[in-house]
mmCIF file of C-alpha atoms in Angstrom:
data_model
loop_
_atom_site.group_PDB
_atom_site.id
_atom_site.type_symbol
_atom_site.label_atom_id
_atom_site.label_comp_id
_atom_site.label_asym_id
_atom_site.label_seq_id
_atom_site.Cartn_x
_atom_site.Cartn_y
_atom_site.Cartn_z
ATOM 1 C CA MET A 1469 12.409 -0.665 1.430
ATOM 2 C CA PRO A 1470 9.926 1.936 0.153
ATOM 3 C CA GLU A 1471 8.824 4.741 2.455
ATOM 4 C CA PRO A 1472 6.385 3.223 4.964
ATOM 5 C CA HIS A 1473 2.821 3.756 3.865
ATOM 6 C CA VAL A 1474 -0.627 2.166 3.804
ATOM 7 C CA LEU A 1475 -1.474 0.220 0.657
ATOM 8 C CA SER A 1476 -5.136 -0.284 1.545
ATOM 9 C CA VAL A 1477 -7.735 0.438 4.214
ATOM 10 C CA ALA A 1478 -10.340 -2.314 4.697
ATOM 11 C CA VAL A 1479 -13.496 -2.767 6.755
ATOM 12 C CA GLY A 1480 -16.065 -5.537 7.143
ATOM 13 C CA ARG A 1481 -19.310 -6.490 8.823
ATOM 14 C CA ALA A 1482 -19.914 -9.550 10.982
ATOM 15 C CA VAL A 1483 -21.484 -12.485 9.104
ATOM 16 C CA GLU A 1484 -22.290 -16.119 9.843
ATOM 17 C CA ILE A 1485 -20.040 -18.715 8.210
ATOM 18 C CA ALA A 1486 -19.780 -22.494 8.478
ATOM 19 C CA GLY A 1487 -17.776 -23.477 11.544
ATOM 20 C CA PRO A 1488 -16.537 -26.667 13.228
ATOM 21 C CA ARG A 1489 -18.794 -29.706 13.630
ATOM 22 C CA GLY A 1490 -21.452 -28.364 11.304
ATOM 23 C CA ARG A 1491 -22.131 -25.271 13.382
ATOM 24 C CA THR A 1492 -22.049 -21.683 12.210
ATOM 25 C CA THR A 1493 -19.893 -18.970 13.743
ATOM 26 C CA LEU A 1494 -19.950 -15.195 13.550
ATOM 27 C CA THR A 1495 -16.901 -13.483 12.069
ATOM 28 C CA ALA A 1496 -15.965 -10.112 10.620
ATOM 29 C CA SER A 1497 -12.721 -11.376 9.075
ATOM 30 C CA ALA A 1498 -13.880 -10.754 5.506
ATOM 31 C CA LYS A 1499 -12.800 -7.128 5.223
ATOM 32 C CA ALA A 1500 -12.788 -5.376 1.865
ATOM 33 C CA PRO A 1501 -10.671 -2.384 0.813
ATOM 34 C CA VAL A 1502 -12.507 0.927 0.556
ATOM 35 C CA GLU A 1503 -11.690 4.034 -1.450
ATOM 36 C CA GLY A 1504 -11.344 7.496 -0.043
ATOM 37 C CA PRO A 1505 -10.877 8.703 3.542
ATOM 38 C CA VAL A 1506 -12.110 6.478 6.381
ATOM 39 C CA GLU A 1507 -12.991 7.883 9.792
ATOM 40 C CA VAL A 1508 -10.927 6.521 12.672
ATOM 41 C CA HIS A 1509 -12.922 6.240 15.901
ATOM 42 C CA ARG A 1510 -11.574 5.332 19.335
ATOM 43 C CA GLU A 1511 -12.314 1.614 18.988
ATOM 44 C CA HIS A 1512 -12.849 0.984 15.270
ATOM 45 C CA LEU A 1513 -12.796 2.315 11.751
ATOM 46 C CA GLU A 1514 -16.025 3.666 10.306
ATOM 47 C CA GLY A 1515 -17.957 0.760 8.756
ATOM 48 C CA ASP A 1516 -15.953 -1.919 10.545
ATOM 49 C CA GLU A 1517 -17.250 -4.471 13.059
ATOM 50 C CA GLN A 1518 -15.834 -7.123 15.372
ATOM 51 C CA ALA A 1519 -17.916 -10.254 15.831
ATOM 52 C CA ASP A 1520 -16.594 -11.473 19.185
ATOM 53 C CA LEU A 1521 -16.243 -8.446 21.443
ATOM 54 C CA GLU A 1522 -14.852 -10.562 24.277
ATOM 55 C CA ASN A 1523 -11.764 -11.494 22.267
ATOM 56 C CA HIS A 1524 -11.711 -8.830 19.544
ATOM 57 C CA GLY A 1525 -12.164 -5.094 19.416
ATOM 58 C CA GLY A 1526 -11.933 -2.656 22.284
ATOM 59 C CA PRO A 1527 -9.342 0.100 22.754
ATOM 60 C CA ASP A 1528 -6.330 -2.258 22.630
ATOM 61 C CA LYS A 1529 -7.516 -3.933 19.411
ATOM 62 C CA ALA A 1530 -9.124 -1.002 17.657
ATOM 63 C CA VAL A 1531 -7.313 -1.416 14.326
ATOM 64 C CA TYR A 1532 -5.334 -4.357 12.948
ATOM 65 C CA ALA A 1533 -2.353 -3.833 10.635
ATOM 66 C CA TYR A 1534 -0.628 -6.506 8.570
ATOM 67 C CA ALA A 1535 2.299 -6.028 6.204
ATOM 68 C CA ALA A 1536 2.234 -6.727 2.488
ATOM 69 C CA GLU A 1537 5.726 -8.155 2.931
ATOM 70 C CA ASP A 1538 4.338 -10.747 5.361
ATOM 71 C CA VAL A 1539 1.558 -11.667 2.933
ATOM 72 C CA ALA A 1540 4.236 -12.207 0.277
ATOM 73 C CA TRP A 1541 6.147 -14.420 2.732
ATOM 74 C CA TRP A 1542 3.032 -16.551 3.179
ATOM 75 C CA ARG A 1543 2.688 -16.973 -0.575
ATOM 76 C CA ASP A 1544 6.215 -18.391 -0.693
ATOM 77 C CA GLU A 1545 5.693 -20.495 2.442
ATOM 78 C CA LEU A 1546 2.444 -22.079 1.249
ATOM 79 C CA GLY A 1547 3.417 -22.244 -2.416
ATOM 80 C CA ARG A 1548 0.134 -20.796 -3.602
ATOM 81 C CA ASP A 1549 -1.725 -17.552 -3.995
ATOM 82 C CA VAL A 1550 -2.681 -15.926 -0.704
ATOM 83 C CA PRO A 1551 -5.144 -13.051 -1.117
ATOM 84 C CA THR A 1552 -4.010 -9.866 0.587
ATOM 85 C CA GLN A 1553 -7.031 -9.789 2.918
ATOM 86 C CA THR A 1554 -6.530 -13.376 4.145
ATOM 87 C CA PHE A 1555 -5.569 -12.098 7.602
ATOM 88 C CA GLY A 1556 -8.566 -9.814 8.026
ATOM 89 C CA GLN A 1557 -6.507 -6.666 8.538
ATOM 90 C CA ASN A 1558 -7.805 -3.100 8.449
ATOM 91 C CA LEU A 1559 -4.521 -1.603 7.262
ATOM 92 C CA THR A 1560 -2.164 -3.283 4.825
ATOM 93 C CA THR A 1561 1.222 -1.625 5.223
ATOM 94 C CA THR A 1562 4.413 -1.709 3.212
ATOM 95 C CA GLY A 1563 7.933 -0.563 3.952
ATOM 96 C CA LEU A 1564 7.673 -1.337 7.667
ATOM 97 C CA ASP A 1565 8.780 -4.547 9.405
ATOM 98 C CA LEU A 1566 5.897 -5.053 11.833
ATOM 99 C CA ARG A 1567 7.811 -7.736 13.732
ATOM 100 C CA SER A 1568 10.323 -5.120 14.887
ATOM 101 C CA VAL A 1569 7.694 -2.600 15.977
ATOM 102 C CA VAL A 1570 8.219 -1.728 19.649
ATOM 103 C CA VAL A 1571 5.213 -2.063 21.946
ATOM 104 C CA GLY A 1572 4.010 1.482 22.541
ATOM 105 C CA GLU A 1573 5.504 2.751 19.272
ATOM 106 C CA ARG A 1574 3.463 5.709 18.042
ATOM 107 C CA TRP A 1575 2.420 6.293 14.434
ATOM 108 C CA ARG A 1576 0.691 9.057 12.524
ATOM 109 C CA ILE A 1577 -1.303 7.939 9.496
ATOM 110 C CA GLY A 1578 -3.326 10.599 7.735
ATOM 111 C CA THR A 1579 -4.766 12.783 10.488
ATOM 112 C CA ALA A 1580 -5.054 9.950 13.036
ATOM 113 C CA GLU A 1581 -2.477 8.725 15.528
ATOM 114 C CA PHE A 1582 -2.001 5.187 16.803
ATOM 115 C CA GLU A 1583 0.009 3.210 19.348
ATOM 116 C CA ALA A 1584 1.133 -0.413 18.938
ATOM 117 C CA ALA A 1585 -0.618 -2.308 21.739
ATOM 118 C CA GLN A 1586 -0.073 -6.020 21.082
ATOM 119 C CA PRO A 1587 0.462 -8.748 18.484
ATOM 120 C CA ARG A 1588 -2.388 -10.884 17.239
ATOM 121 C CA ILE A 1589 -3.157 -14.236 18.845
ATOM 122 C CA PRO A 1590 -4.676 -16.440 16.119
ATOM 123 C CA CYS A 1591 -7.869 -18.412 16.687
ATOM 124 C CA PHE A 1592 -9.719 -21.046 14.667
ATOM 125 C CA LYS A 1593 -11.541 -18.346 12.694
ATOM 126 C CA LEU A 1594 -8.316 -17.541 10.853
ATOM 127 C CA GLY A 1595 -8.395 -21.097 9.542
ATOM 128 C CA LEU A 1596 -12.036 -20.767 8.515
ATOM 129 C CA HIS A 1597 -11.540 -17.433 6.778
ATOM 130 C CA SER A 1598 -8.386 -18.562 4.976
ATOM 131 C CA GLY A 1599 -9.928 -21.870 3.960
ATOM 132 C CA ASP A 1600 -7.005 -23.768 5.495
ATOM 133 C CA PRO A 1601 -7.361 -25.171 9.039
ATOM 134 C CA THR A 1602 -3.563 -25.445 9.364
ATOM 135 C CA VAL A 1603 -3.044 -21.681 9.077
ATOM 136 C CA PRO A 1604 -3.533 -20.834 12.802
ATOM 137 C CA ARG A 1605 -0.848 -23.373 13.761
ATOM 138 C CA ARG A 1606 1.429 -22.125 10.987
ATOM 139 C CA PHE A 1607 0.753 -18.534 12.073
ATOM 140 C CA VAL A 1608 2.074 -19.323 15.557
ATOM 141 C CA ALA A 1609 5.190 -20.977 14.128
ATOM 142 C CA ALA A 1610 5.851 -18.165 11.638
ATOM 143 C CA VAL A 1611 6.007 -15.359 14.242
ATOM 144 C CA ARG A 1612 4.524 -12.816 11.834
ATOM 145 C CA PRO A 1613 1.596 -11.624 13.955
ATOM 146 C CA GLY A 1614 0.930 -8.135 12.657
ATOM 147 C CA ALA A 1615 0.078 -5.244 14.960
ATOM 148 C CA TYR A 1616 -3.051 -4.412 16.912
ATOM 149 C CA LEU A 1617 -3.219 -0.655 17.364
ATOM 150 C CA ARG A 1618 -4.954 1.574 19.877
ATOM 151 C CA VAL A 1619 -6.176 4.958 18.656
ATOM 152 C CA THR A 1620 -4.638 7.902 20.487
ATOM 153 C CA THR A 1621 -5.981 10.628 18.167
ATOM 154 C CA THR A 1622 -9.060 10.172 16.015
ATOM 155 C CA GLY A 1623 -9.030 11.392 12.433
ATOM 156 C CA ARG A 1624 -9.057 9.969 8.932
ATOM 157 C CA VAL A 1625 -6.893 7.482 7.054
ATOM 158 C CA THR A 1626 -6.706 6.875 3.318
ATOM 159 C CA ALA A 1627 -4.937 4.294 1.185
ATOM 160 C CA GLY A 1628 -1.585 5.764 0.209
ATOM 161 C CA ASP A 1629 -1.073 7.638 3.470
ATOM 162 C CA ARG A 1630 2.444 7.644 4.879
ATOM 163 C CA VAL A 1631 3.115 5.785 8.143
ATOM 164 C CA GLU A 1632 5.121 8.287 10.174
ATOM 165 C CA VAL A 1633 6.811 6.863 13.278
ATOM 166 C CA LEU A 1634 6.504 9.512 15.996
ATOM 167 C CA GLY A 1635 8.440 7.754 18.739
ATOM 168 C CA ARG A 1636 9.431 4.485 20.404
ATOM 169 C CA PRO A 1637 9.667 3.596 24.112
ATOM 170 C CA ASP A 1638 13.093 2.841 25.512
ATOM 171 C CA HIS A 1639 12.226 -0.663 26.772
ATOM 172 C CA GLY A 1640 12.802 -2.090 23.292
ATOM 173 C CA VAL A 1641 10.338 -5.003 23.598
ATOM 174 C CA THR A 1642 8.898 -5.698 20.154
ATOM 175 C CA LEU A 1643 5.702 -7.328 18.945
ATOM 176 C CA ASP A 1644 7.890 -10.249 17.841
ATOM 177 C CA ASP A 1645 9.224 -10.549 21.418
ATOM 178 C CA VAL A 1646 5.738 -10.561 22.940
ATOM 179 C CA PHE A 1647 4.423 -13.151 20.484
ATOM 180 C CA THR A 1648 7.489 -15.363 20.941
ATOM 181 C CA ILE A 1649 7.287 -15.223 24.746
ATOM 182 C CA TYR A 1650 3.558 -15.942 24.797
ATOM 183 C CA HIS A 1651 3.706 -18.910 22.412
ATOM 184 C CA HIS A 1652 7.230 -20.303 22.555
ATOM 185 C CA GLU A 1653 9.277 -18.982 25.494
ATOM 186 C CA ARG A 1654 6.936 -18.765 28.458
ATOM 187 C CA HIS A 1655 9.833 -18.913 30.903
ATOM 188 C CA ARG A 1656 10.464 -15.268 29.898
ATOM 189 C CA ALA A 1657 6.959 -14.132 30.902
ATOM 190 C CA ALA A 1658 8.223 -11.704 33.558
ATOM 191 C CA THR A 1659 9.795 -9.612 30.792
ATOM 192 C CA LEU A 1660 6.343 -8.437 29.783
ATOM 193 C CA LEU A 1661 5.677 -6.896 33.195
ATOM 194 C CA ASP A 1662 8.219 -4.192 32.355
ATOM 195 C CA VAL A 1663 6.240 -3.001 29.309
ATOM 196 C CA PRO A 1664 3.581 -0.557 30.552
ATOM 197 C CA GLN A 1665 2.176 0.108 27.073
ATOM 198 C CA LEU A 1666 1.337 -3.567 26.513
ATOM 199 C CA ALA A 1667 -2.336 -4.584 26.592
ATOM 200 C CA PRO A 1668 -3.340 -5.542 30.181
ATOM 201 C CA MET A 1669 -4.217 -9.119 29.189
ATOM 202 C CA TYR A 1670 -0.511 -9.885 28.757
ATOM 203 C CA HIS A 1671 0.323 -8.419 32.164
ATOM 204 C CA ARG A 1672 -2.258 -10.688 33.799
ATOM 205 C CA TRP A 1673 -0.909 -13.675 31.889
ATOM 206 C CA ALA A 1674 2.689 -12.831 32.841
ATOM 207 C CA ARG A 1675 1.868 -12.399 36.549
ATOM 208 C CA GLU A 1676 0.305 -15.861 36.611
ATOM 209 C CA ARG A 1677 3.574 -17.322 35.353
ATOM 210 C CA SER A 1678 6.069 -15.246 37.312
#
């Protein structure tokens, strides 16, 4: 694998698009790559928005990373072209298996520092943005959720920046593990209670099932 780095940094504004049953819905999934340094704030990148602040955004979903290797997997899986920004990510990475990222793993990118907080839970808007209503269901089955990051040190990121792994917690629970437990192996919910760096939503969910 190449040295882990960021291929592109993307941001987007919330817009209305056609939704289910003839209604419109607000989404900021259409993020476009930008050139040059981008400011990293505590809960977002400069110029980026989240449409549904109840389910998106906030400190535990400040920045979303998805791997170029996972996009390539989707192209093979679906047998067609899949644009890189199909998954609405802010950072497209390469050289790093995001499925094996440990919850609480710390990264330095550019002058900013991040911590892996949780995997992505897909919603119907992924189907709308991708133009394929089967994608959310396939996303759950694929277990390639990408990484939501919290910002621990503000700064700037630029396409081409190295992803430097600063440290990993000893618990060893990965984003793949969390996603698999939440969607496929709910009998293991109590495992998530031993991961203090995990977004609080998962702790609440695990307590209800333990």
